[in-house]
């Protein structure tokens, strides 16, 4: 696969969460933040050069990633245990025979398990699955598919995983097959507004502004007495998220933070 990269100097007054919210709404682009010599950069990746207009940032100048980029990033993604049962690892590393292995091939879908927001969701997921034994989960914003895959490997019989980004869905499809769970997870292209039904457990690792758009749908899709696990917002915004979710019928039962990110577990009234 060809990959293009553009490194943009970040303006001093940059509010990262707003930039991330804009980028997460765009198709075909993924990003990371880098710090070099005390200066911060926003690094964009895309499968072809594209126009990305971000306030305060210069227009991207795209360069093709040199041959071998696929193998170079392997140095940065290593297998790691998470919680009391999971082990997340890339396909080029062996799993851990004493744990439940989730194999993730990194692609354009967010979710190698290295980000704190994914980890917060995984911790709550392990706890809720053990206690509640849900028959099915809904994973909103599945990215690489990591949460849906972890859910079924932890013992949930079935999952529905939805994403608005086609490239994320392709990555998720590949990861379902790698984990042999493609028969148990249904992938849906789109936004939760398009979904019908009720789920005893809903997972959503989305950015702050996406939650404001879909909170009513998350409530509609969660069974009464069912659970909602969310992350993707800054820990300092936890109280605002809790208020938003309680306004649509959820009660927060646990809130956690990791490296400045927030995660919460709610019950639907
Ligand atoms: C932060 S990633 C989470 C990926 C993975 N679930 C994890 O926990 O690592 C958020 C994902 O949500 C998707 N997304 C954003 N807004 C969405 C929406 N309204 N409906 C469905 N997916 C959405 C993005 O395309 C992205 O793949």
PDB file of C-alpha atoms and ligand atoms in Angstrom:
ATOM      1  CA  UNK A   1       0.000   0.000   0.000  1.00  0.00           C
ATOM      2  CA  UNK A   2       1.222   3.544  -0.777  1.00  0.00           C
ATOM      3  CA  UNK A   3       1.201   6.008   2.077  1.00  0.00           C
ATOM      4  CA  UNK A   4       1.647   9.787   2.008  1.00  0.00           C
ATOM      5  CA  UNK A   5       2.789  11.852   4.933  1.00  0.00           C
ATOM      6  CA  UNK A   6       2.792  15.549   5.766  1.00  0.00           C
ATOM      7  CA  UNK A   7       4.353  17.072   8.891  1.00  0.00           C
ATOM      8  CA  UNK A   8       2.774  20.388   9.923  1.00  0.00           C
ATOM      9  CA  UNK A   9       4.216  22.700  12.599  1.00  0.00           C
ATOM     10  CA  UNK A  10       1.589  23.182  15.251  1.00  0.00           C
ATOM     11  CA  UNK A  11       0.617  26.811  16.048  1.00  0.00           C
ATOM     12  CA  UNK A  12       1.407  27.795  19.673  1.00  0.00           C
ATOM     13  CA  UNK A  13      -2.264  28.374  20.543  1.00  0.00           C
ATOM     14  CA  UNK A  14      -3.382  25.044  19.054  1.00  0.00           C
ATOM     15  CA  UNK A  15      -6.267  23.369  20.878  1.00  0.00           C
ATOM     16  CA  UNK A  16      -5.491  19.742  20.077  1.00  0.00           C
ATOM     17  CA  UNK A  17      -8.905  18.330  20.847  1.00  0.00           C
ATOM     18  CA  UNK A  18     -10.614  20.607  18.296  1.00  0.00           C
ATOM     19  CA  UNK A  19      -8.036  19.647  15.624  1.00  0.00           C
ATOM     20  CA  UNK A  20      -8.495  15.945  16.432  1.00  0.00           C
ATOM     21  CA  UNK A  21     -12.283  16.284  16.252  1.00  0.00           C
ATOM     22  CA  UNK A  22     -11.988  17.797  12.733  1.00  0.00           C
ATOM     23  CA  UNK A  23      -9.570  15.108  11.570  1.00  0.00           C
ATOM     24  CA  UNK A  24     -11.582  12.214  13.009  1.00  0.00           C
ATOM     25  CA  UNK A  25     -14.570  13.433  10.982  1.00  0.00           C
ATOM     26  CA  UNK A  26     -12.559  13.317   7.729  1.00  0.00           C
ATOM     27  CA  UNK A  27     -12.384  10.225   5.595  1.00  0.00           C
ATOM     28  CA  UNK A  28      -9.045   8.819   4.451  1.00  0.00           C
ATOM     29  CA  UNK A  29      -6.690  10.622   6.821  1.00  0.00           C
ATOM     30  CA  UNK A  30      -5.112   9.541  10.056  1.00  0.00           C
ATOM     31  CA  UNK A  31      -2.675  11.472  12.244  1.00  0.00           C
ATOM     32  CA  UNK A  32      -0.298  11.585  15.176  1.00  0.00           C
ATOM     33  CA  UNK A  33       1.365  14.305  17.238  1.00  0.00           C
ATOM     34  CA  UNK A  34       5.144  14.421  17.362  1.00  0.00           C
ATOM     35  CA  UNK A  35       7.536  16.466  19.427  1.00  0.00           C
ATOM     36  CA  UNK A  36      10.960  17.229  17.984  1.00  0.00           C
ATOM     37  CA  UNK A  37      13.416  19.463  19.856  1.00  0.00           C
ATOM     38  CA  UNK A  38      10.638  20.950  21.994  1.00  0.00           C
ATOM     39  CA  UNK A  39       8.552  21.810  18.894  1.00  0.00           C
ATOM     40  CA  UNK A  40       5.213  20.133  18.305  1.00  0.00           C
ATOM     41  CA  UNK A  41       4.122  18.783  14.905  1.00  0.00           C
ATOM     42  CA  UNK A  42       0.891  17.350  13.583  1.00  0.00           C
ATOM     43  CA  UNK A  43       1.734  14.460  11.251  1.00  0.00           C
ATOM     44  CA  UNK A  44      -0.916  13.500   8.711  1.00  0.00           C
ATOM     45  CA  UNK A  45      -1.034  10.164   6.869  1.00  0.00           C
ATOM     46  CA  UNK A  46      -3.237   9.386   3.870  1.00  0.00           C
ATOM     47  CA  UNK A  47      -3.381   6.862   1.047  1.00  0.00           C
ATOM     48  CA  UNK A  48      -3.276   9.795  -1.430  1.00  0.00           C
ATOM     49  CA  UNK A  49      -2.450  13.518  -1.169  1.00  0.00           C
ATOM     50  CA  UNK A  50      -5.548  15.455  -0.134  1.00  0.00           C
ATOM     51  CA  UNK A  51      -6.625  18.964   0.833  1.00  0.00           C
ATOM     52  CA  UNK A  52      -6.804  19.382   4.592  1.00  0.00           C
ATOM     53  CA  UNK A  53      -7.677  22.878   5.829  1.00  0.00           C
ATOM     54  CA  UNK A  54      -7.020  23.296   9.550  1.00  0.00           C
ATOM     55  CA  UNK A  55      -7.168  26.707  11.167  1.00  0.00           C
ATOM     56  CA  UNK A  56      -3.707  27.990  12.102  1.00  0.00           C
ATOM     57  CA  UNK A  57      -1.892  25.174  10.254  1.00  0.00           C
ATOM     58  CA  UNK A  58      -0.140  25.538   6.877  1.00  0.00           C
ATOM     59  CA  UNK A  59      -1.518  23.697   3.832  1.00  0.00           C
ATOM     60  CA  UNK A  60      -0.073  20.170   3.820  1.00  0.00           C
ATOM     61  CA  UNK A  61       2.804  19.394   1.453  1.00  0.00           C
ATOM     62  CA  UNK A  62       2.577  15.648   0.940  1.00  0.00           C
ATOM     63  CA  UNK A  63       5.526  13.314   0.528  1.00  0.00           C
ATOM     64  CA  UNK A  64       5.354   9.660  -0.346  1.00  0.00           C
ATOM     65  CA  UNK A  65       6.595   7.413   2.443  1.00  0.00           C
ATOM     66  CA  UNK A  66       9.755   5.607   1.392  1.00  0.00           C
ATOM     67  CA  UNK A  67       9.613   1.872   0.606  1.00  0.00           C
ATOM     68  CA  UNK A  68       9.780  -0.184   3.757  1.00  0.00           C
ATOM     69  CA  UNK A  69       7.590   2.104   5.913  1.00  0.00           C
ATOM     70  CA  UNK A  70       5.304  -0.866   6.595  1.00  0.00           C
ATOM     71  CA  UNK A  71       8.050  -2.725   8.360  1.00  0.00           C
ATOM     72  CA  UNK A  72       9.686   0.263  10.077  1.00  0.00           C
ATOM     73  CA  UNK A  73       6.640   1.080  12.209  1.00  0.00           C
ATOM     74  CA  UNK A  74       6.741  -2.486  13.487  1.00  0.00           C
ATOM     75  CA  UNK A  75       9.527  -1.438  15.812  1.00  0.00           C
ATOM     76  CA  UNK A  76       7.029   0.704  17.732  1.00  0.00           C
ATOM     77  CA  UNK A  77       4.168  -1.771  18.198  1.00  0.00           C
ATOM     78  CA  UNK A  78       4.982  -4.594  20.557  1.00  0.00           C
ATOM     79  CA  UNK A  79       2.709  -7.081  22.315  1.00  0.00           C
ATOM     80  CA  UNK A  80       1.586  -6.148  25.824  1.00  0.00           C
ATOM     81  CA  UNK A  81      -0.697  -7.608  28.502  1.00  0.00           C
ATOM     82  CA  UNK A  82      -3.716  -5.547  29.527  1.00  0.00           C
ATOM     83  CA  UNK A  83      -6.044  -6.051  32.479  1.00  0.00           C
ATOM     84  CA  UNK A  84      -6.044  -9.482  34.038  1.00  0.00           C
ATOM     85  CA  UNK A  85      -6.788 -11.544  30.915  1.00  0.00           C
ATOM     86  CA  UNK A  86      -5.930  -9.788  27.658  1.00  0.00           C
ATOM     87  CA  UNK A  87      -2.765  -9.722  25.560  1.00  0.00           C
ATOM     88  CA  UNK A  88      -2.720  -7.384  22.532  1.00  0.00           C
ATOM     89  CA  UNK A  89      -0.120  -8.097  19.885  1.00  0.00           C
ATOM     90  CA  UNK A  90       0.696  -7.497  16.211  1.00  0.00           C
ATOM     91  CA  UNK A  91       0.744 -10.432  13.735  1.00  0.00           C
ATOM     92  CA  UNK A  92       4.547 -10.494  13.631  1.00  0.00           C
ATOM     93  CA  UNK A  93       4.744 -11.255  17.361  1.00  0.00           C
ATOM     94  CA  UNK A  94       3.667 -14.404  19.168  1.00  0.00           C
ATOM     95  CA  UNK A  95       0.689 -14.288  21.510  1.00  0.00           C
ATOM     96  CA  UNK A  96       0.830 -15.138  25.194  1.00  0.00           C
ATOM     97  CA  UNK A  97      -0.406 -18.712  25.812  1.00  0.00           C
ATOM     98  CA  UNK A  98      -1.683 -17.901  29.307  1.00  0.00           C
ATOM     99  CA  UNK A  99      -3.849 -14.962  28.188  1.00  0.00           C
ATOM    100  CA  UNK A 100      -6.652 -14.139  25.745  1.00  0.00           C
ATOM    101  CA  UNK A 101      -4.843 -12.911  22.658  1.00  0.00           C
ATOM    102  CA  UNK A 102      -6.120 -10.098  20.447  1.00  0.00           C
ATOM    103  CA  UNK A 103      -4.092  -9.755  17.253  1.00  0.00           C
ATOM    104  CA  UNK A 104      -4.166  -6.311  15.645  1.00  0.00           C
ATOM    105  CA  UNK A 105      -2.518  -5.491  12.338  1.00  0.00           C
ATOM    106  CA  UNK A 106      -2.083  -1.707  12.465  1.00  0.00           C
ATOM    107  CA  UNK A 107      -3.660   0.034   9.494  1.00  0.00           C
ATOM    108  CA  UNK A 108      -5.620   3.203   8.865  1.00  0.00           C
ATOM    109  CA  UNK A 109      -8.137   2.293  11.595  1.00  0.00           C
ATOM    110  CA  UNK A 110      -7.353   3.763  15.015  1.00  0.00           C
ATOM    111  CA  UNK A 111      -6.856   1.202  17.775  1.00  0.00           C
ATOM    112  CA  UNK A 112      -3.649  -0.757  18.318  1.00  0.00           C
ATOM    113  CA  UNK A 113      -4.415  -0.753  22.020  1.00  0.00           C
ATOM    114  CA  UNK A 114      -1.508   1.549  22.776  1.00  0.00           C
ATOM    115  CA  UNK A 115      -3.715   4.631  23.262  1.00  0.00           C
ATOM    116  CA  UNK A 116      -5.066   5.334  26.754  1.00  0.00           C
ATOM    117  CA  UNK A 117      -8.646   5.720  25.502  1.00  0.00           C
ATOM    118  CA  UNK A 118      -8.657   2.179  24.057  1.00  0.00           C
ATOM    119  CA  UNK A 119      -7.063   0.861  27.253  1.00  0.00           C
ATOM    120  CA  UNK A 120      -9.695   2.501  29.454  1.00  0.00           C
ATOM    121  CA  UNK A 121     -12.447   0.876  27.350  1.00  0.00           C
ATOM    122  CA  UNK A 122     -10.715  -2.517  27.504  1.00  0.00           C
ATOM    123  CA  UNK A 123     -10.477  -2.354  31.310  1.00  0.00           C
ATOM    124  CA  UNK A 124     -14.188  -1.597  31.717  1.00  0.00           C
ATOM    125  CA  UNK A 125     -15.051  -4.179  29.062  1.00  0.00           C
ATOM    126  CA  UNK A 126     -13.261  -6.982  30.883  1.00  0.00           C
ATOM    127  CA  UNK A 127     -15.021  -6.098  34.131  1.00  0.00           C
ATOM    128  CA  UNK A 128     -18.537  -5.785  32.636  1.00  0.00           C
ATOM    129  CA  UNK A 129     -18.271  -8.967  30.553  1.00  0.00           C
ATOM    130  CA  UNK A 130     -17.174 -10.960  33.608  1.00  0.00           C
ATOM    131  CA  UNK A 131     -20.001  -9.581  35.761  1.00  0.00           C
ATOM    132  CA  UNK A 132     -22.916  -9.213  33.322  1.00  0.00           C
ATOM    133  CA  UNK A 133     -22.254 -11.838  30.606  1.00  0.00           C
ATOM    134  CA  UNK A 134     -23.963  -9.851  27.815  1.00  0.00           C
ATOM    135  CA  UNK A 135     -25.219 -11.824  24.780  1.00  0.00           C
ATOM    136  CA  UNK A 136     -24.218  -9.123  22.312  1.00  0.00           C
ATOM    137  CA  UNK A 137     -22.251  -5.842  22.261  1.00  0.00           C
ATOM    138  CA  UNK A 138     -22.380  -2.786  20.034  1.00  0.00           C
ATOM    139  CA  UNK A 139     -19.023  -1.110  19.295  1.00  0.00           C
ATOM    140  CA  UNK A 140     -19.561   2.433  17.992  1.00  0.00           C
ATOM    141  CA  UNK A 141     -16.490   3.791  16.158  1.00  0.00           C
ATOM    142  CA  UNK A 142     -14.776   0.434  15.900  1.00  0.00           C
ATOM    143  CA  UNK A 143     -11.600   1.672  14.128  1.00  0.00           C
ATOM    144  CA  UNK A 144      -9.286  -1.349  13.950  1.00  0.00           C
ATOM    145  CA  UNK A 145     -12.047  -3.494  15.493  1.00  0.00           C
ATOM    146  CA  UNK A 146     -10.054  -3.956  18.705  1.00  0.00           C
ATOM    147  CA  UNK A 147     -12.915  -3.544  21.194  1.00  0.00           C
ATOM    148  CA  UNK A 148     -15.366  -5.780  19.325  1.00  0.00           C
ATOM    149  CA  UNK A 149     -12.673  -8.446  18.888  1.00  0.00           C
ATOM    150  CA  UNK A 150     -11.715  -8.265  22.572  1.00  0.00           C
ATOM    151  CA  UNK A 151     -15.411  -8.508  23.547  1.00  0.00           C
ATOM    152  CA  UNK A 152     -16.063 -11.729  21.619  1.00  0.00           C
ATOM    153  CA  UNK A 153     -12.745 -13.228  22.684  1.00  0.00           C
ATOM    154  CA  UNK A 154     -13.659 -12.475  26.310  1.00  0.00           C
ATOM    155  CA  UNK A 155     -16.792 -14.576  25.756  1.00  0.00           C
ATOM    156  CA  UNK A 156     -19.553 -12.335  24.380  1.00  0.00           C
ATOM    157  CA  UNK A 157     -21.238 -14.483  21.703  1.00  0.00           C
ATOM    158  CA  UNK A 158     -21.802 -11.699  19.118  1.00  0.00           C
ATOM    159  CA  UNK A 159     -20.902  -8.109  18.317  1.00  0.00           C
ATOM    160  CA  UNK A 160     -22.013  -5.370  15.943  1.00  0.00           C
ATOM    161  CA  UNK A 161     -19.271  -2.892  15.069  1.00  0.00           C
ATOM    162  CA  UNK A 162     -19.948   0.366  13.251  1.00  0.00           C
ATOM    163  CA  UNK A 163     -17.731   3.084  11.801  1.00  0.00           C
ATOM    164  CA  UNK A 164     -18.158   6.027   9.442  1.00  0.00           C
ATOM    165  CA  UNK A 165     -14.680   5.551   7.952  1.00  0.00           C
ATOM    166  CA  UNK A 166     -14.345   3.026   5.104  1.00  0.00           C
ATOM    167  CA  UNK A 167     -10.611   2.581   5.600  1.00  0.00           C
ATOM    168  CA  UNK A 168     -11.124   1.814   9.289  1.00  0.00           C
ATOM    169  CA  UNK A 169     -13.733  -0.788   8.326  1.00  0.00           C
ATOM    170  CA  UNK A 170     -11.289  -2.454   5.914  1.00  0.00           C
ATOM    171  CA  UNK A 171      -8.722  -2.637   8.694  1.00  0.00           C
ATOM    172  CA  UNK A 172     -11.351  -4.000  11.096  1.00  0.00           C
ATOM    173  CA  UNK A 173     -12.389  -6.651   8.538  1.00  0.00           C
ATOM    174  CA  UNK A 174      -8.769  -7.789   8.224  1.00  0.00           C
ATOM    175  CA  UNK A 175      -8.392  -7.960  12.014  1.00  0.00           C
ATOM    176  CA  UNK A 176     -11.617  -9.962  12.444  1.00  0.00           C
ATOM    177  CA  UNK A 177     -10.219 -12.578  10.059  1.00  0.00           C
ATOM    178  CA  UNK A 178      -6.799 -12.575  11.768  1.00  0.00           C
ATOM    179  CA  UNK A 179      -8.575 -13.378  15.045  1.00  0.00           C
ATOM    180  CA  UNK A 180     -10.959 -15.916  13.471  1.00  0.00           C
ATOM    181  CA  UNK A 181     -14.037 -14.025  14.723  1.00  0.00           C
ATOM    182  CA  UNK A 182     -15.464 -12.827  11.389  1.00  0.00           C
ATOM    183  CA  UNK A 183     -18.568 -15.009  11.849  1.00  0.00           C
ATOM    184  CA  UNK A 184     -19.349 -13.413  15.212  1.00  0.00           C
ATOM    185  CA  UNK A 185     -18.870  -9.728  14.451  1.00  0.00           C
ATOM    186  CA  UNK A 186     -21.048  -7.853  11.958  1.00  0.00           C
ATOM    187  CA  UNK A 187     -19.432  -4.723  10.502  1.00  0.00           C
ATOM    188  CA  UNK A 188     -21.714  -1.826   9.605  1.00  0.00           C
ATOM    189  CA  UNK A 189     -20.724   1.263   7.616  1.00  0.00           C
ATOM    190  CA  UNK A 190     -22.254   4.442   8.996  1.00  0.00           C
ATOM    191  CA  UNK A 191     -23.298   6.262  12.070  1.00  0.00           C
ATOM    192  CA  UNK A 192     -25.322   4.937  15.042  1.00  0.00           C
ATOM    193  CA  UNK A 193     -28.305   7.033  13.901  1.00  0.00           C
ATOM    194  CA  UNK A 194     -28.828   4.374  11.198  1.00  0.00           C
ATOM    195  CA  UNK A 195     -28.950   1.471  13.679  1.00  0.00           C
ATOM    196  CA  UNK A 196     -32.000  -0.126  15.248  1.00  0.00           C
ATOM    197  CA  UNK A 197     -32.346  -2.507  18.196  1.00  0.00           C
ATOM    198  CA  UNK A 198     -31.209  -2.643  21.811  1.00  0.00           C
ATOM    199  CA  UNK A 199     -27.872  -3.833  23.170  1.00  0.00           C
ATOM    200  CA  UNK A 200     -27.109  -4.851  26.784  1.00  0.00           C
ATOM    201  CA  UNK A 201     -23.588  -3.411  26.352  1.00  0.00           C
ATOM    202  CA  UNK A 202     -22.514  -0.501  24.146  1.00  0.00           C
ATOM    203  CA  UNK A 203     -18.886   0.607  23.700  1.00  0.00           C
ATOM    204  CA  UNK A 204     -17.957   3.968  22.222  1.00  0.00           C
ATOM    205  CA  UNK A 205     -14.478   5.430  22.028  1.00  0.00           C
ATOM    206  CA  UNK A 206     -15.233   8.696  20.232  1.00  0.00           C
ATOM    207  CA  UNK A 207     -14.076  12.266  20.515  1.00  0.00           C
ATOM    208  CA  UNK A 208     -15.902  14.734  22.733  1.00  0.00           C
ATOM    209  CA  UNK A 209     -17.870  16.450  19.935  1.00  0.00           C
ATOM    210  CA  UNK A 210     -18.952  13.140  18.380  1.00  0.00           C
ATOM    211  CA  UNK A 211     -20.542  12.188  21.727  1.00  0.00           C
ATOM    212  CA  UNK A 212     -22.602  15.367  21.700  1.00  0.00           C
ATOM    213  CA  UNK A 213     -23.955  14.329  18.274  1.00  0.00           C
ATOM    214  CA  UNK A 214     -24.750  10.699  19.105  1.00  0.00           C
ATOM    215  CA  UNK A 215     -25.591  10.659  22.838  1.00  0.00           C
ATOM    216  CA  UNK A 216     -29.369  10.281  22.222  1.00  0.00           C
ATOM    217  CA  UNK A 217     -28.719   7.378  19.838  1.00  0.00           C
ATOM    218  CA  UNK A 218     -26.445   5.688  22.367  1.00  0.00           C
ATOM    219  CA  UNK A 219     -29.323   5.907  24.861  1.00  0.00           C
ATOM    220  CA  UNK A 220     -31.831   4.575  22.293  1.00  0.00           C
ATOM    221  CA  UNK A 221     -29.523   1.647  21.479  1.00  0.00           C
ATOM    222  CA  UNK A 222     -28.716   0.647  25.088  1.00  0.00           C
ATOM    223  CA  UNK A 223     -31.225  -1.706  26.769  1.00  0.00           C
ATOM    224  CA  UNK A 224     -32.823  -0.417  29.988  1.00  0.00           C
ATOM    225  CA  UNK A 225     -30.475  -1.555  32.763  1.00  0.00           C
ATOM    226  CA  UNK A 226     -27.748  -2.108  30.145  1.00  0.00           C
ATOM    227  CA  UNK A 227     -24.219  -0.692  30.255  1.00  0.00           C
ATOM    228  CA  UNK A 228     -22.391   1.962  28.237  1.00  0.00           C
ATOM    229  CA  UNK A 229     -18.587   2.226  28.230  1.00  0.00           C
ATOM    230  CA  UNK A 230     -17.124   5.409  26.801  1.00  0.00           C
ATOM    231  CA  UNK A 231     -13.745   7.053  26.345  1.00  0.00           C
ATOM    232  CA  UNK A 232     -12.121   9.453  23.905  1.00  0.00           C
ATOM    233  CA  UNK A 233     -12.535  12.684  25.894  1.00  0.00           C
ATOM    234  CA  UNK A 234     -10.018  14.476  28.106  1.00  0.00           C
ATOM    235  CA  UNK A 235     -10.241  13.593  31.807  1.00  0.00           C
ATOM    236  CA  UNK A 236     -10.970  17.234  32.621  1.00  0.00           C
ATOM    237  CA  UNK A 237     -14.135  16.960  30.470  1.00  0.00           C
ATOM    238  CA  UNK A 238     -15.374  13.916  32.430  1.00  0.00           C
ATOM    239  CA  UNK A 239     -17.971  15.903  34.445  1.00  0.00           C
ATOM    240  CA  UNK A 240     -19.378  17.475  31.243  1.00  0.00           C
ATOM    241  CA  UNK A 241     -19.611  14.038  29.629  1.00  0.00           C
ATOM    242  CA  UNK A 242     -21.354  12.648  32.720  1.00  0.00           C
ATOM    243  CA  UNK A 243     -23.889  15.522  32.574  1.00  0.00           C
ATOM    244  CA  UNK A 244     -24.496  14.967  28.867  1.00  0.00           C
ATOM    245  CA  UNK A 245     -25.043  11.240  29.376  1.00  0.00           C
ATOM    246  CA  UNK A 246     -27.286  11.736  32.395  1.00  0.00           C
ATOM    247  CA  UNK A 247     -29.421  14.157  30.332  1.00  0.00           C
ATOM    248  CA  UNK A 248     -30.221  11.264  27.948  1.00  0.00           C
ATOM    249  CA  UNK A 249     -30.943   8.684  30.674  1.00  0.00           C
ATOM    250  CA  UNK A 250     -27.611   7.222  31.835  1.00  0.00           C
ATOM    251  CA  UNK A 251     -26.202   7.091  35.363  1.00  0.00           C
ATOM    252  CA  UNK A 252     -22.409   7.106  35.781  1.00  0.00           C
ATOM    253  CA  UNK A 253     -21.227   4.228  37.960  1.00  0.00           C
ATOM    254  CA  UNK A 254     -17.467   4.547  37.509  1.00  0.00           C
ATOM    255  CA  UNK A 255     -15.050   7.082  36.053  1.00  0.00           C
ATOM    256  CA  UNK A 256     -11.343   6.533  35.405  1.00  0.00           C
ATOM    257  CA  UNK A 257      -8.494   8.514  33.920  1.00  0.00           C
ATOM    258  CA  UNK A 258      -5.264   7.462  32.229  1.00  0.00           C
ATOM    259  CA  UNK A 259      -2.560   9.807  30.951  1.00  0.00           C
ATOM    260  CA  UNK A 260      -5.000  12.736  30.913  1.00  0.00           C
ATOM    261  CA  UNK A 261      -7.771  10.851  29.071  1.00  0.00           C
ATOM    262  CA  UNK A 262     -11.123   9.994  30.630  1.00  0.00           C
ATOM    263  CA  UNK A 263     -13.240   6.850  30.519  1.00  0.00           C
ATOM    264  CA  UNK A 264     -16.595   6.082  32.134  1.00  0.00           C
ATOM    265  CA  UNK A 265     -19.003   3.290  32.759  1.00  0.00           C
ATOM    266  CA  UNK A 266     -22.716   4.118  32.743  1.00  0.00           C
ATOM    267  CA  UNK A 267     -25.931   2.229  33.385  1.00  0.00           C
ATOM    268  CA  UNK A 268     -29.065   3.051  31.385  1.00  0.00           C
ATOM    269  CA  UNK A 269     -32.032   3.919  33.595  1.00  0.00           C
TER     270      UNK A 269
HETATM  271  C1  LIG B   1     -10.778   6.966  18.611  1.00  0.00           C
HETATM  272  S1  LIG B   1     -11.232   5.840  17.354  1.00  0.00           S
HETATM  273  C2  LIG B   1     -11.638   4.388  18.322  1.00  0.00           C
HETATM  274  C3  LIG B   1     -11.186   3.086  17.699  1.00  0.00           C
HETATM  275  C4  LIG B   1     -11.321   1.859  18.587  1.00  0.00           C
HETATM  276  N1  LIG B   1     -12.711   1.614  18.924  1.00  0.00           N
HETATM  277  C5  LIG B   1     -10.507   1.997  19.865  1.00  0.00           C
HETATM  278  O1  LIG B   1     -11.103   2.033  20.953  1.00  0.00           O
HETATM  279  O2  LIG B   1      -9.269   2.048  19.793  1.00  0.00           O
HETATM  280  C6  LIG B   1     -12.790   6.505  16.893  1.00  0.00           C
HETATM  281  C7  LIG B   1     -13.434   5.865  15.671  1.00  0.00           C
HETATM  282  O3  LIG B   1     -14.781   6.337  15.605  1.00  0.00           O
HETATM  283  C8  LIG B   1     -15.141   6.599  14.274  1.00  0.00           C
HETATM  284  N2  LIG B   1     -16.252   7.568  14.355  1.00  0.00           N
HETATM  285  C9  LIG B   1     -16.207   8.899  14.639  1.00  0.00           C
HETATM  286  N3  LIG B   1     -17.454   9.408  14.681  1.00  0.00           N
HETATM  287  C10 LIG B   1     -18.310   8.371  14.448  1.00  0.00           C
HETATM  288  C11 LIG B   1     -19.729   8.245  14.359  1.00  0.00           C
HETATM  289  N4  LIG B   1     -20.535   9.305  14.526  1.00  0.00           N
HETATM  290  N5  LIG B   1     -20.267   7.039  14.092  1.00  0.00           N
HETATM  291  C12 LIG B   1     -19.467   5.938  13.900  1.00  0.00           C
HETATM  292  N6  LIG B   1     -18.114   6.002  13.952  1.00  0.00           N
HETATM  293  C13 LIG B   1     -17.548   7.192  14.233  1.00  0.00           C
HETATM  294  C14 LIG B   1     -13.866   7.094  13.631  1.00  0.00           C
HETATM  295  O4  LIG B   1     -13.902   6.901  12.230  1.00  0.00           O
HETATM  296  C15 LIG B   1     -12.808   6.222  14.335  1.00  0.00           C
HETATM  297  O5  LIG B   1     -12.552   5.043  13.601  1.00  0.00           O
END
